[in-house]
Amino acid sequence: MSLGVAPRHARHPTGLMGSVYLPRTADALALAMSTYGIPLLVLATTNSAALTGLAFALEWIPRLAAFGWAGAVVDRRGAAVVFHLASLGRTLALAAGAVVLYLHPSGHVASVTVMVLAASTGVLSEFSYIAAETAGAAAARRAGRRAHRVQAVLLGIDQTATLAGPALAGLLLLAGPPPMLAVVTVLSLLAALLALRTPPSPVVPARAPKGQRSSGLRTGWRMIRSLPAFGWLVTGLTVSNLATGLLQAAGPVIVVQHFGQSTTAVGLVWSAAAAATLLSVTICRFALDRLGMWPVGAACAAVASLACLAAAQAPDYRTYLILVAVLMAAEGGMTVVLRTLRSRLIPPEAFGSTLSATILILLLPFPVAGVLTALTPPDALGHVITTCAALQAIGLLCAFARLRTDPALRT
């Protein structure tokens, strides 16, 4: 990894705009709209908290199953090729789903279509996400000491998509599922076309020596274990994601049934959270320059833990919205630290596999959160969230206490 002055194409954002940032924007917006729109559709159709939690779990489980394969494919075929093909496949799946729901707007066919669509688009989205992250990490490595600035821009793109995606999905659902799916289809097609401009990434030759070939999750797991600072940070964020995932899975139930708001208000919560995260990411860019990764990460961890504990006891919708926004803003700061650390430490030839293993570990709590929501009576959700928030606080405390003297987080 070069720690010298960033090359010219890394210092000037215009080179990255069309090749990295724009494809990532289209893909992230399509992913955000489908991720938050489908559970809203299930709740609006069935008015069932159990089915909403089940839909959330079914949306994530196939994604997790695809990670090992996705990382290995990106390492062997390159980020640009995988990004293009995955986005194109998602375009076709969404177009087919929109047609079926237009012909069968309700009933058994509609229910099965939505569930299948959630699973299929989830798998394809993970391939495009791994490819886009690999391309972004390559850009960050080329930026040298300014790597955290590139990662902050990428995280800002993701949060902007999260800001616009849920609200846009909620508004389009007022007109019915086909219009929402049509818009996501167009965004996916745009991502597929823009992906053709993504710079090629390093690939592992098919006939490379055995030690150099990627073997998916096994390679990624070995790499994480060989990087103590990275491994401890991943562990703390995984525990934290159980609380965050539970807030996401139970969000429609809490907002609609407990606070008596509309489905659009659910999207507003996550749009406000994304706006707060954008502000947090901007602040973290400058804080990391002056303070380093550990102080910024530890401060964000403390804020996230306190906000999650308070959100579990929120007395009204407005307080709940503010606390979730604060929580996600703090999570955004920790994510900048994680992304910067992985772009510095993970070798380029194993980045896809290691990224797949990392994201798989980080996302395992999300289907668990969906199952917990499905099995927990609505009146008891607050107690479950409080328990998960306490686990979050303990996990982050242990992780950052262990990392306090690690040189990887002191630069």
XYZ file of C-alpha atoms in Angstrom, residues 8-324:
317
model
C -3.443 12.846 -9.962
C -6.537 10.802 -10.893
C -7.139 10.089 -7.193
C -6.813 13.744 -6.171
C -9.216 15.004 -8.780
C -12.801 13.799 -8.240
C -13.782 14.118 -11.889
C -11.940 10.901 -12.747
C -13.809 8.960 -10.095
C -17.194 10.512 -10.760
C -18.124 8.604 -13.908
C -16.126 5.447 -13.227
C -16.901 4.803 -9.536
C -19.298 7.287 -7.942
C -22.124 7.394 -10.524
C -22.426 3.590 -10.935
C -22.406 3.253 -7.153
C -25.160 5.874 -6.838
C -27.555 4.113 -9.225
C -26.917 0.719 -7.634
C -27.268 1.990 -4.060
C -30.563 3.736 -4.788
C -32.014 0.642 -6.431
C -30.908 -1.484 -3.469
C -32.319 0.939 -0.880
C -35.703 1.154 -2.595
C -36.104 -2.612 -2.845
C -34.765 -3.334 0.666
C -37.124 -0.940 2.430
C -40.019 -1.091 -0.037
C -40.745 -4.816 0.132
C -41.333 -5.041 3.923
C -43.565 -1.968 3.669
C -45.530 -3.685 0.924
C -45.938 -6.823 3.043
C -47.192 -4.855 6.053
C -49.586 -2.783 3.950
C -50.965 -5.934 2.328
C -51.221 -8.262 5.338
C -51.197 -5.923 8.376
C -49.203 -8.665 10.109
C -46.152 -8.013 12.264
C -45.145 -11.680 12.019
C -45.215 -11.722 8.214
C -43.338 -8.421 8.081
C -40.538 -9.881 10.208
C -40.573 -13.070 8.139
C -40.298 -11.058 4.929
C -37.320 -9.175 6.375
C -35.612 -12.467 7.212
C -36.355 -13.984 3.796
C -34.965 -10.870 2.165
C -31.617 -11.255 3.924
C -31.016 -15.007 4.111
C -30.422 -15.508 0.349
C -28.111 -12.498 0.356
C -25.971 -14.050 3.063
C -25.799 -17.333 1.150
C -24.409 -15.516 -1.905
C -21.490 -13.760 -0.249
C -18.819 -16.446 -0.454
C -19.497 -17.062 -4.115
C -19.746 -13.352 -4.904
C -16.335 -12.540 -3.456
C -14.613 -15.372 -5.288
C -16.255 -14.408 -8.589
C -15.194 -10.765 -8.218
C -11.615 -11.791 -7.445
C -11.475 -14.026 -10.529
C -13.552 -12.096 -13.073
C -13.024 -8.493 -12.016
C -15.292 -5.877 -10.464
C -16.496 -4.260 -13.693
C -17.739 -7.489 -15.314
C -19.545 -8.725 -12.191
C -21.055 -5.300 -11.503
C -22.492 -5.095 -15.024
C -23.910 -8.627 -15.161
C -25.426 -8.521 -11.664
C -27.153 -5.192 -12.279
C -28.455 -6.424 -15.625
C -29.823 -9.601 -14.024
C -31.584 -7.573 -11.341
C -33.104 -5.392 -14.051
C -34.672 -8.422 -15.727
C -35.952 -9.834 -12.420
C -37.574 -6.553 -11.417
C -39.170 -6.070 -14.832
C -40.670 -9.561 -14.663
C -41.966 -8.928 -11.131
C -43.588 -5.649 -12.158
C -45.438 -7.372 -14.999
C -46.684 -10.191 -12.766
C -47.913 -7.792 -10.071
C -49.632 -5.658 -12.700
C -51.535 -8.715 -13.933
C -52.107 -10.146 -10.416
C -52.196 -7.231 -7.958
C -53.407 -9.341 -5.016
C -53.850 -12.892 -3.829
C -51.534 -15.862 -3.631
C -49.681 -15.109 -6.867
C -48.869 -11.581 -5.725
C -47.618 -12.790 -2.322
C -45.366 -15.448 -3.830
C -44.065 -12.985 -6.426
C -43.048 -10.441 -3.804
C -41.218 -13.034 -1.717
C -39.399 -14.499 -4.728
C -38.529 -11.009 -5.924
C -37.071 -10.129 -2.517
C -34.854 -13.217 -2.543
C -33.686 -12.960 -6.170
C -32.960 -9.233 -6.189
C -31.214 -9.605 -2.835
C -28.766 -12.156 -4.233
C -28.057 -10.138 -7.375
C -27.684 -6.943 -5.352
C -24.991 -8.524 -3.207
C -22.968 -9.408 -6.306
C -23.218 -5.828 -7.567
C -22.451 -4.463 -4.090
C -19.314 -6.590 -3.643
C -18.143 -5.525 -7.103
C -18.841 -1.839 -6.428
C -17.082 -2.004 -3.056
C -14.062 -3.661 -4.652
C -13.848 -0.881 -7.234
C -14.198 1.725 -4.482
C -11.477 0.107 -2.393
C -9.123 0.159 -5.371
C -9.806 3.890 -5.762
C -9.152 4.404 -2.036
C -5.828 2.570 -2.236
C -4.768 4.805 -5.091
C -5.601 7.824 -2.901
C -2.976 6.829 -0.299
C -3.345 8.870 2.888
C -6.549 10.400 1.543
C -8.220 6.977 1.436
C -10.707 7.923 4.134
C -11.961 10.767 1.935
C -12.824 8.379 -0.895
C -14.490 6.026 1.587
C -16.435 8.930 3.063
C -17.748 9.837 -0.398
C -18.793 6.229 -1.021
C -20.514 6.041 2.345
C -22.157 9.379 1.613
C -23.526 7.925 -1.625
C -24.933 4.950 0.269
C -26.542 7.192 2.858
C -27.966 9.518 0.228
C -29.584 6.478 -1.350
C -30.911 5.459 2.050
C -32.196 9.001 2.484
C -34.083 9.021 -0.808
C -34.861 5.323 -1.263
C -37.297 4.589 1.598
C -39.241 7.828 1.126
C -39.453 7.346 -2.640
C -40.493 3.717 -2.235
C -43.201 4.690 0.246
C -44.564 7.371 -2.073
C -44.557 5.096 -5.121
C -46.324 2.348 -3.174
C -49.280 4.695 -2.845
C -49.725 4.199 -6.590
C -49.173 0.441 -6.309
C -46.285 -2.044 -6.541
C -45.771 -1.902 -10.359
C -44.798 1.795 -10.438
C -42.289 1.303 -7.619
C -40.771 -1.746 -9.290
C -40.640 0.082 -12.627
C -38.548 2.874 -11.111
C -36.166 0.389 -9.474
C -35.902 -1.422 -12.813
C -34.785 1.778 -14.550
C -32.213 2.474 -11.816
C -30.828 -1.063 -12.107
C -30.520 -0.728 -15.869
C -28.714 2.584 -15.423
C -26.291 0.939 -12.974
C -25.647 -1.865 -15.477
C -24.813 0.614 -18.220
C -22.624 2.811 -16.019
C -20.784 -0.255 -14.711
C -19.210 -0.599 -18.163
C -17.117 2.474 -17.281
C -15.780 0.987 -14.025
C -11.975 0.519 -14.154
C -10.812 -3.122 -14.212
C -9.727 -4.482 -10.847
C -6.880 -6.932 -10.109
C -7.917 -10.529 -10.756
C -6.507 -13.856 -9.613
C -5.566 -15.976 -12.667
C -7.386 -19.281 -12.952
C -4.024 -21.117 -13.095
C -2.385 -19.190 -10.299
C -0.580 -21.190 -7.601
C -2.868 -22.736 -5.049
C -1.873 -20.283 -2.327
C -2.817 -17.339 -4.532
C -6.220 -18.559 -5.701
C -9.277 -17.274 -3.908
C -11.393 -19.894 -2.202
C -14.236 -17.632 -1.177
C -15.170 -17.416 2.464
C -12.277 -19.595 3.647
C -9.747 -17.160 2.198
C -11.633 -14.198 3.625
C -11.903 -15.762 7.066
C -8.163 -16.497 7.162
C -7.410 -12.926 6.150
C -9.648 -11.467 8.887
C -7.983 -13.670 11.497
C -4.567 -12.484 10.343
C -5.526 -8.814 10.891
C -6.261 -8.361 14.639
C -7.340 -4.716 14.474
C -9.698 -5.403 11.613
C -11.085 -8.523 13.266
C -11.871 -6.789 16.565
C -13.644 -3.952 14.778
C -15.707 -6.415 12.731
C -16.663 -8.278 15.921
C -17.851 -5.128 17.678
C -19.869 -3.951 14.698
C -21.458 -7.389 14.287
C -22.819 -7.272 17.829
C -23.953 -3.699 17.208
C -25.787 -4.736 14.039
C -28.119 -7.005 15.994
C -29.617 -3.949 17.683
C -29.629 -1.931 14.471
C -31.200 -4.784 12.526
C -33.913 -5.206 15.127
C -34.797 -1.526 14.859
C -35.033 -1.920 11.078
C -37.065 -5.125 11.164
C -39.429 -3.903 13.873
C -39.591 -0.365 12.486
C -42.839 -0.810 10.526
C -44.513 -2.434 13.528
C -43.304 0.212 15.995
C -44.155 3.195 13.817
C -47.451 1.974 12.353
C -48.957 -0.091 15.148
C -47.369 1.386 18.295
C -47.155 5.071 17.355
C -50.147 5.029 14.990
C -48.331 6.565 12.010
C -48.583 5.761 8.289
C -46.250 3.542 6.243
C -44.765 6.713 4.753
C -43.656 7.694 8.274
C -41.558 4.509 8.381
C -39.613 5.685 5.355
C -39.273 9.116 6.944
C -37.468 7.577 9.933
C -34.784 6.045 7.759
C -34.595 9.067 5.481
C -33.937 11.256 8.542
C -31.368 8.722 9.722
C -29.625 8.862 6.360
C -29.575 12.670 6.437
C -27.995 12.605 9.897
C -25.461 10.049 8.684
C -24.506 12.263 5.755
C -23.732 15.058 8.205
C -21.830 12.637 10.428
C -19.740 11.345 7.515
C -18.828 14.910 6.524
C -17.723 15.694 10.076
C -15.798 12.423 10.337
C -13.800 13.214 7.206
C -12.232 16.195 8.974
C -12.128 14.565 12.412
C -10.154 11.628 11.049
C -7.617 14.029 9.545
C -7.017 15.673 12.926
C -7.691 12.993 15.551
C -7.073 9.612 13.923
C -9.302 6.552 13.637
C -9.448 5.280 17.221
C -10.763 8.465 18.957
C -13.376 9.016 16.251
C -14.465 5.380 16.239
C -14.652 5.155 20.033
C -16.708 8.354 20.290
C -19.140 7.091 17.649
C -19.433 3.762 19.470
C -20.376 5.503 22.727
C -22.999 7.679 21.019
C -24.493 4.690 19.165
C -24.846 2.648 22.355
C -26.563 5.457 24.290
C -28.902 6.320 21.397
C -30.008 2.710 20.922
C -30.732 2.258 24.631
C -32.810 5.446 24.590
C -34.654 4.541 21.367
C -35.966 1.362 23.001
C -37.800 3.560 25.547
C -38.900 6.351 23.171
C -42.272 7.746 24.342
C -43.441 9.080 20.955
C -42.748 9.033 17.235
C -40.727 12.247 17.101
C -38.370 11.135 19.863
C -38.011 7.727 18.229
C -37.146 9.345 14.876
C -34.488 11.588 16.428
C -32.862 8.787 18.413
C -32.736 6.441 15.417
